[in-house]
Every structure is written in C-alpha cells, then in structure tokens.
Coordinates of C-alpha atoms in Angstrom, one line a residue:
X1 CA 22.7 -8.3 -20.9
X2 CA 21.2 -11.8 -20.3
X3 CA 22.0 -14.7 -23.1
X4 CA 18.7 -14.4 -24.4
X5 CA 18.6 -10.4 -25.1
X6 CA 22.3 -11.2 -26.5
X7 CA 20.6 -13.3 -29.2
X8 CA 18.2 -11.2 -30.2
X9 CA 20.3 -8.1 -30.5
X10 CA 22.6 -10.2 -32.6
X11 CA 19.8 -11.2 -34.9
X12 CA 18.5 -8.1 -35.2
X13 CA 21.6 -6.8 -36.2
X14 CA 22.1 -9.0 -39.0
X15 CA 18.4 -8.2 -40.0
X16 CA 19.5 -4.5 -40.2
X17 CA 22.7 -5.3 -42.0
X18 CA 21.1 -7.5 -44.8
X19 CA 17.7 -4.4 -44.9
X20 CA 20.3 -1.7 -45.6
X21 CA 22.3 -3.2 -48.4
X22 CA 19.0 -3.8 -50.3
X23 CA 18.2 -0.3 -49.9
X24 CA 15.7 -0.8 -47.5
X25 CA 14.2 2.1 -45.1
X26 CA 14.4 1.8 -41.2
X27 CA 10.7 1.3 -41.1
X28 CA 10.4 -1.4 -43.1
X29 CA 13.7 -2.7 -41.3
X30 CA 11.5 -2.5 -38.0
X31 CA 8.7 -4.8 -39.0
X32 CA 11.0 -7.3 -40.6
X33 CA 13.0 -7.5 -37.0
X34 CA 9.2 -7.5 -35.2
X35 CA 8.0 -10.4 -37.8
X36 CA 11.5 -12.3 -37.0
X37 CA 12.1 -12.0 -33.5
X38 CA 8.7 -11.2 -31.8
X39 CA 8.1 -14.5 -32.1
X40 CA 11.1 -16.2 -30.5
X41 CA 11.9 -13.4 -28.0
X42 CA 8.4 -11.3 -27.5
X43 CA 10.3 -8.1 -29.1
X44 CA 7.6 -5.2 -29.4
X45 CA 7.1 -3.0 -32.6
X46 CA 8.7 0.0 -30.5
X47 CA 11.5 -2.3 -29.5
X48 CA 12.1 -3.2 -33.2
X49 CA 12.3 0.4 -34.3
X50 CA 15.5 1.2 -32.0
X51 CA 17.2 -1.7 -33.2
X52 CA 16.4 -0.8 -36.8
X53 CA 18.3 2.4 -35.9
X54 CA 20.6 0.5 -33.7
X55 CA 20.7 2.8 -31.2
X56 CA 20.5 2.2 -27.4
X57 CA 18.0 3.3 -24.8
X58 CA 20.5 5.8 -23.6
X59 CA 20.3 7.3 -27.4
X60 CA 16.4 7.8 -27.6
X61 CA 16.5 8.9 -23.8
X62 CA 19.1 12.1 -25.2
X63 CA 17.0 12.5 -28.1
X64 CA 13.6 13.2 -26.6
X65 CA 15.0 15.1 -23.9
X66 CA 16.4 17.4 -27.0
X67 CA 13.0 17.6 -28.5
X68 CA 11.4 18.5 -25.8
X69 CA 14.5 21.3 -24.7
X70 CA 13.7 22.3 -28.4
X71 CA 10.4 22.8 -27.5
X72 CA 11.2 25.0 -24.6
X73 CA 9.6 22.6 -22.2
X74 CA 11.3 21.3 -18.7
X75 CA 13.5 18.3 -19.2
X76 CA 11.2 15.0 -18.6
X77 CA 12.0 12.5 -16.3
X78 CA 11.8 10.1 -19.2
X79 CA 14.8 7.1 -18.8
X80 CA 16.5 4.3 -19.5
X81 CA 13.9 2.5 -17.2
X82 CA 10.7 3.7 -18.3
X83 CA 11.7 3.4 -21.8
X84 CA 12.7 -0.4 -21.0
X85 CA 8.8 -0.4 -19.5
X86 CA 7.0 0.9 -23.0
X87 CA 9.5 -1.5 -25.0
X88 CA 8.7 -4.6 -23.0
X89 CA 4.6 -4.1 -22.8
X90 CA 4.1 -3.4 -19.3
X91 CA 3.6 0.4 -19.4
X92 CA 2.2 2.5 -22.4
X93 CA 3.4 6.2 -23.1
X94 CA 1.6 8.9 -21.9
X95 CA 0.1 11.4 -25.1
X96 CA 3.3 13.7 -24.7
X97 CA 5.9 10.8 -24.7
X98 CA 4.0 9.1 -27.2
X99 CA 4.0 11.9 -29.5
X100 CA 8.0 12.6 -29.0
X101 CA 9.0 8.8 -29.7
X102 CA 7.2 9.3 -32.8
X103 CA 9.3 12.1 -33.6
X104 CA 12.3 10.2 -32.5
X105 CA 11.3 7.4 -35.3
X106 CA 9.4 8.9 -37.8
X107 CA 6.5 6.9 -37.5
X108 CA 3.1 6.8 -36.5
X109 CA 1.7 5.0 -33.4
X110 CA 0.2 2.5 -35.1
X111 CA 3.8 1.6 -36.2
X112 CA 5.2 1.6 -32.5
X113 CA 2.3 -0.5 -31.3
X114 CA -0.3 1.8 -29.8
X115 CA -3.5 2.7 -31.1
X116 CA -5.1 5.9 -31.9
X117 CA -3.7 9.7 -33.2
X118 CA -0.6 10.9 -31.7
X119 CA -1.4 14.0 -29.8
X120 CA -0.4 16.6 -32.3
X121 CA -2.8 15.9 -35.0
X122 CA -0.2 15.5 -38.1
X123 CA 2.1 13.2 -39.9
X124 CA 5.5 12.2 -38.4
X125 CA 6.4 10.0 -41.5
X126 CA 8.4 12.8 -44.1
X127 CA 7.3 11.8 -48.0
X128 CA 10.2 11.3 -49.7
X129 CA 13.0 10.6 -46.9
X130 CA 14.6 6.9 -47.5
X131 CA 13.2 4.8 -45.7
X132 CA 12.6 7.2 -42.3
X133 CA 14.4 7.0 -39.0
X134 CA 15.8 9.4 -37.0
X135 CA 19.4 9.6 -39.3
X136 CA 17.6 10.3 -42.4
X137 CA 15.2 13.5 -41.9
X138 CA 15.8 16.8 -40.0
X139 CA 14.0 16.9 -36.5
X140 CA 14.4 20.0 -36.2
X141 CA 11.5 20.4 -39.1
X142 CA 8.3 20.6 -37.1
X143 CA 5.9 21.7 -39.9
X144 CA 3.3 19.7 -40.6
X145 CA 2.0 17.5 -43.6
X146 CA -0.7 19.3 -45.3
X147 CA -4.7 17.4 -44.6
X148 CA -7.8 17.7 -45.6
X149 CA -8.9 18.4 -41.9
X150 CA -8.4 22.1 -40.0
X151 CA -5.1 22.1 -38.6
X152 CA -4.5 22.7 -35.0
X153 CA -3.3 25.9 -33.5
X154 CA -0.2 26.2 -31.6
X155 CA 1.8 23.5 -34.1
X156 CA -1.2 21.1 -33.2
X157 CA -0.8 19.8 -29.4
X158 CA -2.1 21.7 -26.4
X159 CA -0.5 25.1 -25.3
X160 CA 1.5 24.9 -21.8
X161 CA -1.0 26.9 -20.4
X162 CA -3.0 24.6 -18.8
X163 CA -6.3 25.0 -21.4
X164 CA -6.8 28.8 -21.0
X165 CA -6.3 30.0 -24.0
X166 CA -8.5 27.5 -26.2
X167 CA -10.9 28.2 -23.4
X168 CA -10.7 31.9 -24.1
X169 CA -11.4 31.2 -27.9
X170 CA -14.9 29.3 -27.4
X171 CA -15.7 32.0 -24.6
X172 CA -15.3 34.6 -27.4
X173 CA -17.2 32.5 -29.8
X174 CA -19.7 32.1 -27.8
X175 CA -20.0 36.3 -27.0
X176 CA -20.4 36.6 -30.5
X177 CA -22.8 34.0 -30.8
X178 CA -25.1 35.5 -28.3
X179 CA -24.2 38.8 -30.5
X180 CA -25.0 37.4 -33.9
X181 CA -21.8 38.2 -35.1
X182 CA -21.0 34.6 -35.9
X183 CA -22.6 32.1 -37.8
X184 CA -24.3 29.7 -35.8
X185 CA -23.0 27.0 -37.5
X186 CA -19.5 27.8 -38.3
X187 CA -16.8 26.0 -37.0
X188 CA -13.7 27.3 -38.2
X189 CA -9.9 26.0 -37.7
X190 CA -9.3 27.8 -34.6
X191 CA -12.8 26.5 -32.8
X192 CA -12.1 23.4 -33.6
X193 CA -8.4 23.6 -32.4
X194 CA -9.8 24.5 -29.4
X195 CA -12.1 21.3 -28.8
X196 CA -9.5 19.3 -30.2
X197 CA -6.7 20.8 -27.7
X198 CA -9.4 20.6 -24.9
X199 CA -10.5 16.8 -25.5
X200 CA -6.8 15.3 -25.9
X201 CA -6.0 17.3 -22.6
X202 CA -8.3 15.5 -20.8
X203 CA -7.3 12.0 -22.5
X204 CA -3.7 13.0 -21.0
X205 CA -5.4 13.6 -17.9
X206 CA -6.7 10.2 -17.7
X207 CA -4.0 8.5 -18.8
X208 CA -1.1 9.8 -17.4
X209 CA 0.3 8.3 -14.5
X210 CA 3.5 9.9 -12.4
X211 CA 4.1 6.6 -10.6
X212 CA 5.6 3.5 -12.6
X213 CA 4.5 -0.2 -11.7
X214 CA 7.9 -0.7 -11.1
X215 CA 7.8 1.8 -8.2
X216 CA 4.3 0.6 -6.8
X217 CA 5.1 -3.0 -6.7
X218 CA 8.5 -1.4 -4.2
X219 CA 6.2 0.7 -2.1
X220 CA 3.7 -2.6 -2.0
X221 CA 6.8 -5.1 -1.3
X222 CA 8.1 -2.3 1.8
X223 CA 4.1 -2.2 3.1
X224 CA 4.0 -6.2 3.5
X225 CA 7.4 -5.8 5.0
X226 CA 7.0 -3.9 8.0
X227 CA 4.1 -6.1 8.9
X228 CA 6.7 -8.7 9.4
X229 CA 8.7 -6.1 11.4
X230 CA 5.6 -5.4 13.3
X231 CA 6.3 -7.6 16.4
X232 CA 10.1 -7.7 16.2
X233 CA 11.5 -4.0 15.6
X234 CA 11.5 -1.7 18.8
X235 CA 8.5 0.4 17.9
X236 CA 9.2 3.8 17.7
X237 CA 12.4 2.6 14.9
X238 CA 9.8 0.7 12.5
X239 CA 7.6 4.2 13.4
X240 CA 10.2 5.9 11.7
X241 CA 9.9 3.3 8.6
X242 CA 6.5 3.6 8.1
X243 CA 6.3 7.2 7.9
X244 CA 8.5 7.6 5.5
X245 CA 6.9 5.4 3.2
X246 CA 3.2 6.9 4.0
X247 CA 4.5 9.8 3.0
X248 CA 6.0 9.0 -0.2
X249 CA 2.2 7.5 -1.0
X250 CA 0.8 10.7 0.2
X251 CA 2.8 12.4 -2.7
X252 CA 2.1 10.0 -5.2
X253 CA -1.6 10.8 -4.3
X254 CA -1.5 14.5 -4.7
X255 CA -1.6 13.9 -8.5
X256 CA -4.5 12.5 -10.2
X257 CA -3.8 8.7 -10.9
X258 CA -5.2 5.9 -13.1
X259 CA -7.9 4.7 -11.4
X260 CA -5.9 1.2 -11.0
X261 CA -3.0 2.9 -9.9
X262 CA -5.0 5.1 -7.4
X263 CA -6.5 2.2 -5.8
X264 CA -3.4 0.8 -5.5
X265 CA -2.1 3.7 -3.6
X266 CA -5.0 4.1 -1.1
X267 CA -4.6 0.5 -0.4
X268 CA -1.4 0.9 0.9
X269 CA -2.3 4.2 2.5
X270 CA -5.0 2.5 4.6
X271 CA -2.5 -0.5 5.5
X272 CA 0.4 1.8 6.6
X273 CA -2.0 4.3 8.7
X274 CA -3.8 0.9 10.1
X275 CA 0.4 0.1 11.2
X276 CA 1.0 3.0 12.5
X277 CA -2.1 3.5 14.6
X278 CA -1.4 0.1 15.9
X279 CA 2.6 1.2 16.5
X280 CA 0.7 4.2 18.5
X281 CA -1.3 1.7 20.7
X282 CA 2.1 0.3 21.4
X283 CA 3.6 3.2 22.7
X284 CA 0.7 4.6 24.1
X285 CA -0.4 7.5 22.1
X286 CA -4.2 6.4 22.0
X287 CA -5.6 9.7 20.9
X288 CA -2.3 9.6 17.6
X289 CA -3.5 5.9 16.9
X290 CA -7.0 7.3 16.9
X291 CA -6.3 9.8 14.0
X292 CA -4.2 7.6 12.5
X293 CA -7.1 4.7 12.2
X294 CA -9.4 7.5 10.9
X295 CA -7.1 8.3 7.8
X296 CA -7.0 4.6 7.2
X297 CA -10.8 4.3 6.9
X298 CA -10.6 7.3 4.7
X299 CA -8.1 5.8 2.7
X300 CA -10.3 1.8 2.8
X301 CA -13.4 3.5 1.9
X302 CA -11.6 5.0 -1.4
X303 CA -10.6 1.4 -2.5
X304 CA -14.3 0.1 -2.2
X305 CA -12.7 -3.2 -1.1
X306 CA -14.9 -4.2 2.6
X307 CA -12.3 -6.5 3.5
X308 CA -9.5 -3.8 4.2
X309 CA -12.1 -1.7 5.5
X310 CA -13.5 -4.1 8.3
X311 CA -9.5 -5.0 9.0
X312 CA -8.6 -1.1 9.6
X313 CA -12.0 -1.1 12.3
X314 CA -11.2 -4.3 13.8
X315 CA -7.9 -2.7 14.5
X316 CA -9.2 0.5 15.6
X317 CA -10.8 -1.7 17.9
X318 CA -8.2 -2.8 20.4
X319 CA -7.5 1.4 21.3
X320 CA -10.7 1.3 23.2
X321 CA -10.1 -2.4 24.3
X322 CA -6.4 -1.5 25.6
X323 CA -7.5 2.0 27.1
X324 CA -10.6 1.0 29.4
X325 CA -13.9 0.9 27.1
X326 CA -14.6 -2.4 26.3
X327 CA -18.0 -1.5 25.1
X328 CA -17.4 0.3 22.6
X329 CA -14.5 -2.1 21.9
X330 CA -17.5 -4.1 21.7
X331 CA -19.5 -1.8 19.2
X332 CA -16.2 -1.3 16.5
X333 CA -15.6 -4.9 16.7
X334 CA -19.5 -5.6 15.7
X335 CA -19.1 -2.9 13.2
X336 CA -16.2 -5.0 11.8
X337 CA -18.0 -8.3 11.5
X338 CA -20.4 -6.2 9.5
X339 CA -18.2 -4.8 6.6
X340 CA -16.7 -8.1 6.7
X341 CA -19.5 -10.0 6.3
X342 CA -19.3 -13.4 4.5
X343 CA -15.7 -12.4 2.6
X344 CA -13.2 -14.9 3.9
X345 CA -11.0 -12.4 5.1
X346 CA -8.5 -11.3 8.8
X347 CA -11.4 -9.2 10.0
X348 CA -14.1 -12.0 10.4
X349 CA -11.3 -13.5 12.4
X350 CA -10.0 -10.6 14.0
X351 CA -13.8 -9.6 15.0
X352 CA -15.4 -11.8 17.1
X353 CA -11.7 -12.3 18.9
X354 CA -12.0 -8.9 19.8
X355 CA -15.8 -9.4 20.5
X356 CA -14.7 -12.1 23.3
X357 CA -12.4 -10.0 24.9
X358 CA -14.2 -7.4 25.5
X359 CA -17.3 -9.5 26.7
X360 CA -14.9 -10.9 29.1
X361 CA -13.8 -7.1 30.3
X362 CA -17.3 -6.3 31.5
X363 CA -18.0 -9.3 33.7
X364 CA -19.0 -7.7 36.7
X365 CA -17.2 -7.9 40.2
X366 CA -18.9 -11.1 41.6
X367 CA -17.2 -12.9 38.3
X368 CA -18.6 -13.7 35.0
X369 CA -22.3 -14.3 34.2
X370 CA -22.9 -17.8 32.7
X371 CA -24.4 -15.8 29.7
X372 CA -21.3 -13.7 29.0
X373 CA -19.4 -17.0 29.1
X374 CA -21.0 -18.5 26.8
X375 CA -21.7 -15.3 23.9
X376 CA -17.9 -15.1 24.7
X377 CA -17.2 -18.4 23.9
X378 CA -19.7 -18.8 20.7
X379 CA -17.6 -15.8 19.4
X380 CA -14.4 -17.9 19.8
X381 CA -15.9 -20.7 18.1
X382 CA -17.2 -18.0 15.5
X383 CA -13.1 -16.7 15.3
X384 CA -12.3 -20.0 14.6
X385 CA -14.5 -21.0 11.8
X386 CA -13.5 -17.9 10.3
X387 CA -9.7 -18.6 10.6
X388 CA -10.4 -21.8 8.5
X389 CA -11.6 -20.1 5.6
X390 CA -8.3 -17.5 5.2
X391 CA -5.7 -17.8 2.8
X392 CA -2.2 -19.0 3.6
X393 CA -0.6 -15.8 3.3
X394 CA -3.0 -14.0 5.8
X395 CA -2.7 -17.0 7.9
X396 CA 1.3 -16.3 8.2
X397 CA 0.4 -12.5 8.5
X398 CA 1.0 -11.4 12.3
X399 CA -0.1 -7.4 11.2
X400 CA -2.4 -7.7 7.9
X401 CA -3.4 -11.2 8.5
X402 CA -4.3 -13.5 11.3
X403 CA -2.2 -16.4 12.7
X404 CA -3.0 -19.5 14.3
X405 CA -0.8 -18.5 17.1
X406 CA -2.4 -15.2 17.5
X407 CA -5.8 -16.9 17.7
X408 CA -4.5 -19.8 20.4
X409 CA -3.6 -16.7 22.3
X410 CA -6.3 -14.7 22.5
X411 CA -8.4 -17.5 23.4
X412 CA -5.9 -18.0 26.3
X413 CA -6.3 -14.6 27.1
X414 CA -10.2 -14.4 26.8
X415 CA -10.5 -17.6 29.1
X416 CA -8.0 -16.0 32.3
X417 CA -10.2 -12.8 32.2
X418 CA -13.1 -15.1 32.6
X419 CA -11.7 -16.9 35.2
X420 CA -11.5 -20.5 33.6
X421 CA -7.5 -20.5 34.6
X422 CA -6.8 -24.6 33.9
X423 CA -8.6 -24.1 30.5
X424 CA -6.7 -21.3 29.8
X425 CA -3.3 -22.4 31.3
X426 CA -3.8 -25.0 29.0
X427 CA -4.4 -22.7 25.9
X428 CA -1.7 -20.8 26.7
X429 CA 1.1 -23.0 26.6
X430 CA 0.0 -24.2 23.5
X431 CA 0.1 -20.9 22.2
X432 CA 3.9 -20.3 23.4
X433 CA 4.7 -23.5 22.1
X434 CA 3.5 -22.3 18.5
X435 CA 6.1 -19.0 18.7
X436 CA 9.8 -19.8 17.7
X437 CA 12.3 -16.2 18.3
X438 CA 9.4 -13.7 16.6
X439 CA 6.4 -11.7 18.0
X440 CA 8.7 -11.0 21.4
X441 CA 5.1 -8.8 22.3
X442 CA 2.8 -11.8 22.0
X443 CA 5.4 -14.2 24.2
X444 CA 5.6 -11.6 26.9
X445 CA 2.0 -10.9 27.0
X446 CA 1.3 -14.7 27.1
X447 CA 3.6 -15.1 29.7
X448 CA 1.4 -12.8 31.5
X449 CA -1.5 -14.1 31.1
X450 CA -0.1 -17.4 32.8
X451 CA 1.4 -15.2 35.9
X452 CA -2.2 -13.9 36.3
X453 CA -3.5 -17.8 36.1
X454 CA -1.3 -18.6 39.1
X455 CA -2.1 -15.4 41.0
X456 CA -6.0 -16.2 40.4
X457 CA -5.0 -19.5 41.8
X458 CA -3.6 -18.0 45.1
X459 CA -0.4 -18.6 44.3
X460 CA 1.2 -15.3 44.6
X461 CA 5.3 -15.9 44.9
X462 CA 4.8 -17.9 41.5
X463 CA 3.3 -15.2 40.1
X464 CA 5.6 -12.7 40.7
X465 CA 8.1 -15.1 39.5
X466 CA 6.6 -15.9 35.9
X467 CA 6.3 -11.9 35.5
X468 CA 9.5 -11.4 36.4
X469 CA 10.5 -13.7 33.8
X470 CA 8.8 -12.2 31.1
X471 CA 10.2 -9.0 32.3
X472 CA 14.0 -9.9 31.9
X473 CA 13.2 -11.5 28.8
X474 CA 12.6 -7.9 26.9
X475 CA 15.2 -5.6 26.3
X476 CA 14.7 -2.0 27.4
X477 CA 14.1 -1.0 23.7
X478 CA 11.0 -2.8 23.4
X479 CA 9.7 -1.9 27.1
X480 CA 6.7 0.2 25.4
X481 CA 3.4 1.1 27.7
X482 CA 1.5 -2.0 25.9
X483 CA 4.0 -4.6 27.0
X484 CA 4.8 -2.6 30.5
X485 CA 1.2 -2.4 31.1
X486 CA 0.2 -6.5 32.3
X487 CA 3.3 -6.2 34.8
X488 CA 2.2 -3.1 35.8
X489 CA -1.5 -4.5 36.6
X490 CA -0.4 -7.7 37.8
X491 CA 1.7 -5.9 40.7
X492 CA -1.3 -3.6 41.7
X493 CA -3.4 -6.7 41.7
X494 CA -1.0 -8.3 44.1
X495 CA -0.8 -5.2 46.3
X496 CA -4.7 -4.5 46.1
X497 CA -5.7 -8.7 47.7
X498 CA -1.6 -9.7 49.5
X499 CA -0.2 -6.3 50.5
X500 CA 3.5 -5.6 50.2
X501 CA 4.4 -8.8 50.4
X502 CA 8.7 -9.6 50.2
X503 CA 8.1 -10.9 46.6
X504 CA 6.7 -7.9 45.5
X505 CA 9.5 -5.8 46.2
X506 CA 11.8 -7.8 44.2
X507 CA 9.3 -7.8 41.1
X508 CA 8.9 -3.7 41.2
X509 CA 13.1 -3.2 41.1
X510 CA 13.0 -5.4 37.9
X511 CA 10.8 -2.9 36.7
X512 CA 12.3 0.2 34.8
X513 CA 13.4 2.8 37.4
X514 CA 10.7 5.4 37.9
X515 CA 7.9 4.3 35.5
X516 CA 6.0 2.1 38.2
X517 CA 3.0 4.1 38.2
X518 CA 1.0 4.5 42.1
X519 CA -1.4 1.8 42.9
X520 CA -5.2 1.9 42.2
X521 CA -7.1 0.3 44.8
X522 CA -9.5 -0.2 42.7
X523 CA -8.0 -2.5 40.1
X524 CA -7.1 -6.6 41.2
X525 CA -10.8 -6.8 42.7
X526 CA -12.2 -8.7 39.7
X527 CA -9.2 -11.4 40.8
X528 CA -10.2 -10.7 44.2

C-alpha cells in the first residue's frame, strides 16, 4: 500500500470510528468518507462503502462469490483486481455484478455511483435495519420490498436459461391473442416480466465485456513489442510469439464485446496477422503469408480505420514483390496508396516505395526505359514527402511504422535494380551508416545490394567478397530464404555472365551445405 492510499484508509477509519459512536448507519458512514476524502484522494462512492464496513477487497470478493454459490450459479471470475477496476472509475460492473455488490452493501446504484435500476427490479436497502451494510441484515433474505409496479418473475432478474422461457410466455400470449382468449390490452405481471427480463438481457449483452482494460492494454503493449523483435529474433522463435498472442485475441473475440473493446481487439488481430504474414515471407511460406494477410484485412476492415487497412495491403505487397510478380506488386501497392489516401500514415510511405521497386523489376532486358526511371523516381520523391508527415513513433517503427533507415534503403535498392550503381552506392552507405546492432535483415540485404553495385560494375572478385561478408555476418539461425535469397541470386548472376570463376567457389562453401539451389541461366541477364 502506497503512502497516499495509507492516508486515506487511516482517515477513513477515523470517519468510521467517530459515525459509529453517534449511532450512525454504514450508508450514511459511506457518503461522509466520499464527501471527506473524494476530494483529496479521488475515493469513489463504491470505494467509500467498503471502508464504511471496513472490510477488504478480499472480503467483498468471498461475499459475492457466496451470493452467487447461493444462487446456484457458477463461481464468477470476479477478483481483487477487477474490483480495484470498479472502485478506482476505470471499469463499471456489468448488470449481474452490479446487482450482487448491491446486495453486498445494501444499497442501491445510485448509492455506489452508477446510474440506472439494478437488474433485479427491487429494493436492496431493508426498512428498518440500522443504518444498512452487510453486518446488519440477513443476506440470505432475498424477498423483495413490496411496489406499486408488477413484480418480476423468477425473484426479478433473468432466468439462466438464456431468454427461453420469458420467450415461451409472450409466444403463448400471443396464441391466445390470435384466439381471443386474452384481452388485447392486458398486460399482466408475468407479460411484463417477460419484456422486462428480455430488455435488461440485452442491456447485459451490450454491456458486458469478458476482457478487462487491464488485459487489453497487455495484449496491446506485447503487439507493439514484437514489431521491435521483428528484425532481431530468429523468425520462426518470434513466430512462435505471435501466435500465441493472436490466439488469445481470437478467444477474446468469440464473445461479443463493447464495441470499443471490439475494435480494439481486431486492431491488434489485423497487426499480428500483418506480422506474421510478413514472418512467412521471411521464411518462405508465400502461399501461409498469403492467408495470413487475408485475415488481417478481414480483421482492418472491422476497425473502419483506412490507415491499418492500407498498411496490412502495402505489406501484402512485398509477397508478390519477393516471389516474381512485380505487377501485381505494382497493383496492391496502388491499391494501398488508395485506402491511404491523404491520412498521414506508414502506408503512403510504404506505397509508392513499394511502387518504385517494382517499376524497377519490370525494366526490360536492354535496361531501364527513361520513363520507368523517372515514374520510379517521382514515387521516391512521393515516399519521401509522405515520410515527413508521420509521427515519431511510426518513424521509430521498423514493423508498423516506417523508418528513415528503411526508406534510405529502399531507395538504395530501387536505384541498383535500375542500374544507377554510384547513385545508389552512395545511398546505400548512408543507409548502413543509419543502422547501429538492430534490423541484422536490412544490414545484410544492404550489403547486398552494394555486392551487386560492384558486380554491375565488372568487378566480380569484389563482389563475391562483400557477399561473403554479409554472409559470415548472420548466424545460421537467422539464415531464412529472404535473407539467403540475394546471395543466392548474386552467385547465379556471376555464373550466368563470368563462369565458374575461383572466386565463386569460395563464396558457394560459405553458403549453408546443401541449400545452394541449381543455376537458372536465365537470371543475371538484366546485369548482363
């Protein structure tokens, strides 16, 4: 207990102490502790109840789970926690709860802070008992306070039934309504028990939530973590991660949430199937990260929010980009721009980078057309316009965001596939120079990019040499089929114009034993 919840328990005590020798009842107790310490120390009306009865949170936790074993109902999940949540604002009691703290404290809602009936349609305050509060009255006395209004069946809260039996009583009113054995106006206590029972079901329905904020804000913190893990955990371990958290979402989402709560949940749904389909492009699976992007447009399209949505295509992007169909690369990355539109967001980054590579992958044979040069390089300038207008934190975001280093990169990247190699030896560097010991992917695949440069350049041995580099740089761990792939295509390349030169030897036995894949004569040319 902190110093300052010290105090107010202390104060609150001696308000209790001085209430009970003046005869005082635990109700009234309760709003003299609210009207003192709310105030100084923000304590709520349900808050000042339990210290009227000064008990602890363990106490009320033991008390409803009696009422509701009374009640022959399954134990509730209700604890320490979530009653810490009602007490300090940032959650409100579901119907049922609501109705059994009530019970707890002998009071009505109004007097624990929350508007509205409790769910059982009578009186929790006994006439007559001193004061109220759980020490005073019997709680095992369920009957209820005699009103004016028809009294609901069942002791006046929904039957565990799940709404078929007050169903069943307005389909028999209504047979003998179409009979004209009933009065077509009558509505007697058990009709309107029925309604009644009916309409607060749904209110619980709407109201109820089986995920705390506490929880969601966890599942939210884990989501943003593993894009930090993204370029620096072997793959198929962070795999691992991910799923178990998607699938702890996927539970949450089998029950119907608060609409705020729900959206929450899809949110992260999209973001960890976007991960994961982008963990698939790493280790190979293109037709896994495929499915996996489809759930997280599913999931995006749920939240209404065209930001997340145009990030989860602009990923699903790169699968055709990586896996030799840079057109319709080219089509999902358009498709992104669209969704994006003018929200300053990663995906009108993300877009038109992807946009340029993929205009630089269908340069023909005889080397790029001035005109694909240039729509390549307008989309660059587009990228980087875009990257101005992001926040910080996407800006610092490698997997949900955009970075600068990401963007230098790409550039690079775009500029060696277009055959501008001093440009984009240039680029490059910068871009390596902008990585400290994270994103061991990016490095490696930059460091390709500048082998290729030099092999463009004629100069095979060096070449070989910066790819072997990058190669012994990567433990075997983190060896997927993305980051294999460049040295893989650089040695074909090499093969396809110089032959089996001594130099190439060396750089296949650095290669994993086995995985070199044959030679394909017709990759290399568009060096060639």
């Amino acid at each position: 207990m902190s110093g300052r919840q010290h105090r107010e328990t202390e104060i609150a005590r001696q308000v209790r102490a001085r209430g009970l020798a003046a005869g005082r009842g635990l109700a009234q107790i309760a709003e003299e502790i609210h009207e003192v310490c709310g105030p100084q120390f923000g304590t709520t009306k349900i808050k000042a109840h339990r210290l009227s009865n000064g008990i602890a949170l363990a106490d009320v936790t033991e008390q409803v789970r009696a009422l509701f074993e009374r009640d022959g109902k399954p134990v509730p999940g209700i604890g320490e926690t979530l009653l810490s949540a009602y007490e300090s604002g940032m959650k409100r009691p579901g119907p049922e709860y609501l109705h059994y703290l009530c019970s707890v404290y002998r009071v009505e809602p109004l007097a624990l802070g929350f508007e509205g009936p409790c769910i059982c349609g009578h009186a929790h305050v006994v006439c007559g008992a001193p004061g109220g509060g759980v020490s005073q009255v019997d709680l095992s006395d369920t009957s209820p306070v005699p009103r004016e209004a028809p009294v609901l069946v069942d002791r006046g809260y929904p039957s565990p039934d799940g709404g078929e039996e007050d169903e069943n009583v307005l389909r028999r009113t209504l047979l003998q309504l179409l009979a004209g054995t009933a009065g077509a106006s009558a509505l007697d206590s058990q009709v309107h028990g029925a309604v009644e029972n009916l309409r607060r079901r749904m209110d619980d329905t709407m109201v109820s939530a089986t995920v705390s904020p506490a929880m969601l804000d966890q599942w939210e913190q884990s989501t943003t973590g593993f894009g930090r893990q993204y370029m620096n955990t072997p793959p198929l371990r962070l795999l691992c991660d991910v799923m178990l958290e998607f699938s702890a979402v996927r539970k949450a989402l089998e029950r119907r949430q608060p609409v705020d709560v729900q959206e929450r949940l899809c949110r992260m749904a999209a973001q960890l199937a976007g991960l994961s389909g982008m963990i698939m492009i790493d280790l190979g699976d293109h037709r896994m990260a495929r499915s996996f992007f489809r759930t997280g447009r599913t999931a995006a399209d749920e939240t209404g929010d065209r930001a997340l949505r145009a990030w989860v295509t602009a990923r699903e992007a790169l699968v055709p980009l990586y896996y030799g169909d840079p057109r319709e690369a080219l089509t999902l990355a358009k498709k992104s721009r669209d969704l994006a539109g003018h929200t300053p967001c990663a995906a009108r980054t993300m877009a038109p980078v992807v946009e340029a590579r993929a205009l630089a992958m269908l340069t023909g044979a005889n080397g790029p057309r001035h005109e694909v040069v240039e729509q390549a390089k307008r989309a660059l300038h587009r990228a980087r316009a875009a990257f101005e207008q992001m926040s910080v934190n996407e800006q610092e975001d490698a997997a949900f965001g955009y970075t600068e280093r990401q963007l230098y990169f790409y550039q690079g990247d775009v500029l060696v596939k277009l055959g501008q190699t001093l440009e984009a030896d240039v680029i490059l560097e910068q871009a390596l120079g902008k990585y400290s010991g994270e994103d061991l992917l990016d490095q490696t695949l930059i460091r390709f990019d500048r082998a290729l440069c030099r092999l463009i350049e004629g100069d095979v041995e060096a070449a070989l040499k910066m790819g072997q580099a990058a190669i012994e740089m990567v433990d075997e761990g983190y060896r997927t089929d993305l980051m294999m792939r460049p040295a893989y295509d650089l040695m074909k390349a090499v093969q396809a114009k110089y032959g089996d030169v001594p130099a190439l030897k060396q750089f296949r036995e650095s290669l994993v034993p086995g995985a070199v894949a044959p030679p394909d004569p017709d990759l290399g040319k568009d060096i060639a």
